[in-house]
Amino acid sequence: MPVVLCGDFNSKPNSFVHRFLLDGFIDARKAAPWRHFPDEEGTFDVEDVDAVGDVDAVGDGEACSANDAESVEDVEREFDRNFCVGDEEKNIEEEKVEEFFSFWTNVNDLPSRNGEWKNKIAKDSKIDSIDDEGLPKVRYLLDFTLNRLCRWLRIFGIDAALETNEEERQRTKGSRVVLFERCRAERRTLVTTSNKLMLRKDCPPGAYLINARDLESSLAHMLLTHGIVLEPSQFLTHCTVCNGSITEVTCTQTKISLFETMNAPQDPNMSVFSCDSCSQPYWWSEDPGSSAARVKDKATNLFKLALRAGVPIKGDLSVFNFVDVDAERQLGRNEVGDKQKLDAIHWLQQKKLKHSFKFQSAYDELPFTNVTSDFVGALDHIFFDPEEWLILSRLHVPSTFNELNVSDVPCGHLLPSKHWPSDHLAIGITLGFKKHRNDCGCGCIPKGIMSVFEMAELRKKAR
């Protein structure tokens, strides 16, 4: 059956939606809003900027300005002046270097020199971490009311940050929502209990509204929805206090110092661990009343809950090898009859989401269909099957700001305007059947049938 898709797709060329329609398939997991963030979309490159004019003049928020490039060079020169003598780095403290780079929220924006420091900061920030299948790991940011859920996620070895007291105060008593800014800067998925927060226009895509009255079921549902695969060997590797990484302490003197700080009995043979961020010490204890035993019991209960809900796992069970995975799975299947099965967005977890059409875009290179003070891009598209349709004519669409600014006035290229009354430029084509035409003689199309446009012309003449 001949098919044509047309309209405002709210997607730029080379975006996930655009590629899916043209290529016929896509890894939907990478397009999920909890793994993909808007600034990862394709933006204007050098050729595009030359074609449409000065992008900075219209405030394209996704395009990099020349000032950004200059600031990177300035930082490199300032680093050399403070920390380098010729081609050799000075013997300096790590804290000073990290403080120097502290304002860089994206590790990819760090200066190209001094790769050792760049790699260290990348490791500490956990930005752009990738799993075994090449997918960005899901990283969460929870509002202040979800402190307990945040600890549970960290017990599972999942990167979960929590809104601070100051950020919560600004959000509830002021107008600034730092949560949104952090989600975009740190590439995190927002988890909140606030309906009002979800309804805000600037709320990040993929934000998850959770039911605080049933946290355990809500946790399982969120893990299923986001396609999280649990690794028991990674349980208890994140600090429940600050989300830092827990590493083993090998230095005997450091062990003694940690024991003294916590007023704990000193045992040099005991395996001791510490957070690499806040230095919170951890060690195992067989005492059922110890905090270590309580945390392990909680991790075990959460693990069983996830197994019953159907959350996938991989790798060995590590210290949780006493858990009967098959029995817990079966117990969860038996409970489905009594409770409603958790619903999840399964199509966003498909490795190869595909369709059976063979679409082609009616416009090969369209620099924009929408131009505002903070956005420039082509959002409107027409897709057709070239095996079924033949393009007879194509509507001309302006491709430069000069064509839009007919009156040559300041900001005259912005839409809508006097000459372009819609906020989107019109695109259009005239199509004809490629295999069958009105004159093909096979009888597939009755003769004398007029198109909608031909009937409209007759009505005009009749008036």
Coordinates of N, CA, C and O in Angstrom, one line a residue, residues 29 35 131 133 135 156 158 219-233 235 302-317 325 329 333 342 344 346 349:
R29 N 17.1 1.3 22.4 CA 17.7 1.5 23.7 C 18.5 2.8 23.8 O 18.4 3.5 24.8
R35 N 18.7 7.4 28.5 CA 20.1 7.1 28.1 C 20.6 8.2 27.1 O 21.8 8.4 26.9
D131 N 28.2 0.6 29.2 CA 28.1 -0.8 29.6 C 28.7 -1.7 28.6 O 29.3 -1.3 27.6
E133 N 27.4 -3.5 26.3 CA 26.8 -3.5 25.0 C 27.0 -2.2 24.3 O 26.3 -1.9 23.3
L135 N 26.1 0.7 25.5 CA 25.0 1.7 25.9 C 25.4 2.5 27.0 O 26.1 2.1 28.0
F156 N 22.6 -1.3 45.0 CA 22.6 -2.1 43.7 C 23.8 -1.8 42.9 O 24.0 -2.4 41.8
I158 N 24.3 1.2 41.4 CA 23.8 2.1 40.4 C 24.2 3.5 40.8 O 24.1 3.9 42.0
L219 N 10.5 0.8 42.8 CA 11.9 0.6 42.4 C 12.0 -0.5 41.4 O 12.7 -0.4 40.3
A220 N 11.3 -1.6 41.6 CA 11.3 -2.7 40.6 C 10.7 -2.3 39.3 O 11.3 -2.6 38.2
H221 N 9.6 -1.5 39.3 CA 9.0 -1.0 38.0 C 10.0 -0.1 37.3 O 10.1 -0.1 36.1
M222 N 10.7 0.8 38.0 CA 11.6 1.7 37.4 C 12.8 0.9 36.7 O 13.2 1.3 35.6
L223 N 13.3 -0.1 37.4 CA 14.4 -0.9 36.9 C 14.0 -1.6 35.6 O 14.7 -1.6 34.6
L224 N 12.7 -2.1 35.6 CA 12.2 -2.8 34.4 C 12.0 -1.8 33.3 O 12.4 -2.1 32.1
T225 N 11.4 -0.7 33.6 CA 11.1 0.3 32.5 C 12.4 0.8 31.9 O 12.5 1.0 30.7
H226 N 13.4 1.0 32.7 CA 14.7 1.6 32.1 C 15.6 0.5 31.6 O 16.8 0.8 31.2
G227 N 15.2 -0.7 31.6 CA 16.0 -1.8 31.1 C 17.3 -2.0 31.9 O 18.3 -2.4 31.3
I228 N 17.3 -1.8 33.2 CA 18.5 -2.0 34.0 C 18.8 -3.5 34.1 O 17.9 -4.3 34.4
V229 N 20.1 -3.9 33.9 CA 20.5 -5.2 34.2 C 21.4 -5.2 35.4 O 22.5 -4.6 35.4
L230 N 21.0 -5.9 36.4 CA 21.7 -5.9 37.7 C 22.9 -6.8 37.6 O 22.9 -7.9 37.1
E231 N 24.0 -6.4 38.3 CA 25.2 -7.2 38.4 C 25.5 -7.4 39.9 O 26.0 -6.5 40.6
P232 N 25.2 -8.6 40.4 CA 25.4 -8.8 41.9 C 26.9 -8.6 42.3 O 27.1 -8.1 43.4
S233 N 27.8 -8.8 41.4 CA 29.2 -8.5 41.7 C 29.5 -7.0 42.0 O 30.5 -6.7 42.5
F235 N 27.2 -5.1 43.5 CA 26.4 -4.6 44.7 C 27.4 -4.1 45.7 O 28.5 -4.7 45.9
L302 N 16.4 -6.7 48.7 CA 16.2 -5.9 47.5 C 16.5 -6.8 46.2 O 15.8 -6.7 45.2
F303 N 17.5 -7.6 46.3 CA 17.9 -8.5 45.2 C 16.7 -9.5 45.0 O 16.3 -9.7 43.8
K304 N 16.2 -10.1 46.0 CA 15.0 -11.0 45.8 C 13.8 -10.3 45.2 O 13.1 -10.8 44.4
L305 N 13.6 -9.1 45.7 CA 12.5 -8.3 45.1 C 12.6 -8.1 43.6 O 11.7 -8.2 42.9
A306 N 13.9 -7.7 43.2 CA 14.1 -7.5 41.8 C 14.0 -8.8 41.0 O 13.4 -8.8 39.9
L307 N 14.4 -9.9 41.6 CA 14.3 -11.2 40.9 C 12.8 -11.6 40.7 O 12.4 -12.1 39.6
R308 N 12.0 -11.4 41.7 CA 10.6 -11.7 41.6 C 9.9 -10.8 40.6 O 8.9 -11.3 39.9
A309 N 10.3 -9.6 40.4 CA 9.7 -8.7 39.5 C 10.2 -8.9 38.0 O 9.6 -8.4 37.1
G310 N 11.2 -9.8 37.9 CA 11.7 -10.1 36.5 C 12.8 -9.2 36.0 O 13.1 -9.2 34.8
V311 N 13.5 -8.5 36.9 CA 14.6 -7.6 36.5 C 15.7 -8.6 36.1 O 16.1 -9.5 36.9
P312 N 16.3 -8.4 34.9 CA 17.4 -9.3 34.5 C 18.7 -9.0 35.2 O 18.9 -7.9 35.8
I313 N 19.5 -10.1 35.3 CA 20.8 -10.0 36.0 C 21.9 -10.6 35.1 O 21.5 -11.3 34.1
K314 N 23.1 -10.3 35.4 CA 24.2 -10.9 34.6 C 25.4 -11.1 35.5 O 25.5 -10.4 36.6
G315 N 26.3 -12.0 35.1 CA 27.5 -12.2 35.9 C 27.3 -13.2 37.1 O 26.2 -13.7 37.3
D316 N 28.3 -13.4 37.9 CA 28.2 -14.3 39.0 C 27.5 -13.6 40.2 O 27.4 -12.4 40.2
L317 N 27.0 -14.4 41.1 CA 26.3 -13.9 42.2 C 27.2 -13.4 43.3 O 26.7 -12.8 44.3
V325 N 18.1 -18.1 42.7 CA 17.5 -17.3 41.6 C 16.2 -17.9 41.0 O 15.2 -17.2 40.8
R329 N 12.4 -16.3 41.0 CA 11.7 -16.0 39.8 C 10.4 -16.7 39.7 O 9.4 -16.1 39.4
R333 N 6.5 -15.2 39.5 CA 5.5 -15.6 38.5 C 4.2 -16.1 39.2 O 3.1 -15.8 38.7
L342 N 3.7 -5.7 36.4 CA 4.3 -4.5 36.2 C 4.4 -4.2 34.7 O 4.9 -5.0 33.9
A344 N 5.8 -2.1 31.5 CA 7.0 -1.3 31.1 C 7.0 -1.0 29.7 O 6.3 -1.6 28.9
H346 N 8.4 -1.7 26.8 CA 9.2 -2.7 26.2 C 9.8 -2.4 24.9 O 10.9 -2.8 24.5
Q349 N 13.2 -1.0 24.7 CA 14.3 -1.9 25.1 C 14.8 -2.8 24.0 O 15.6 -3.7 24.2

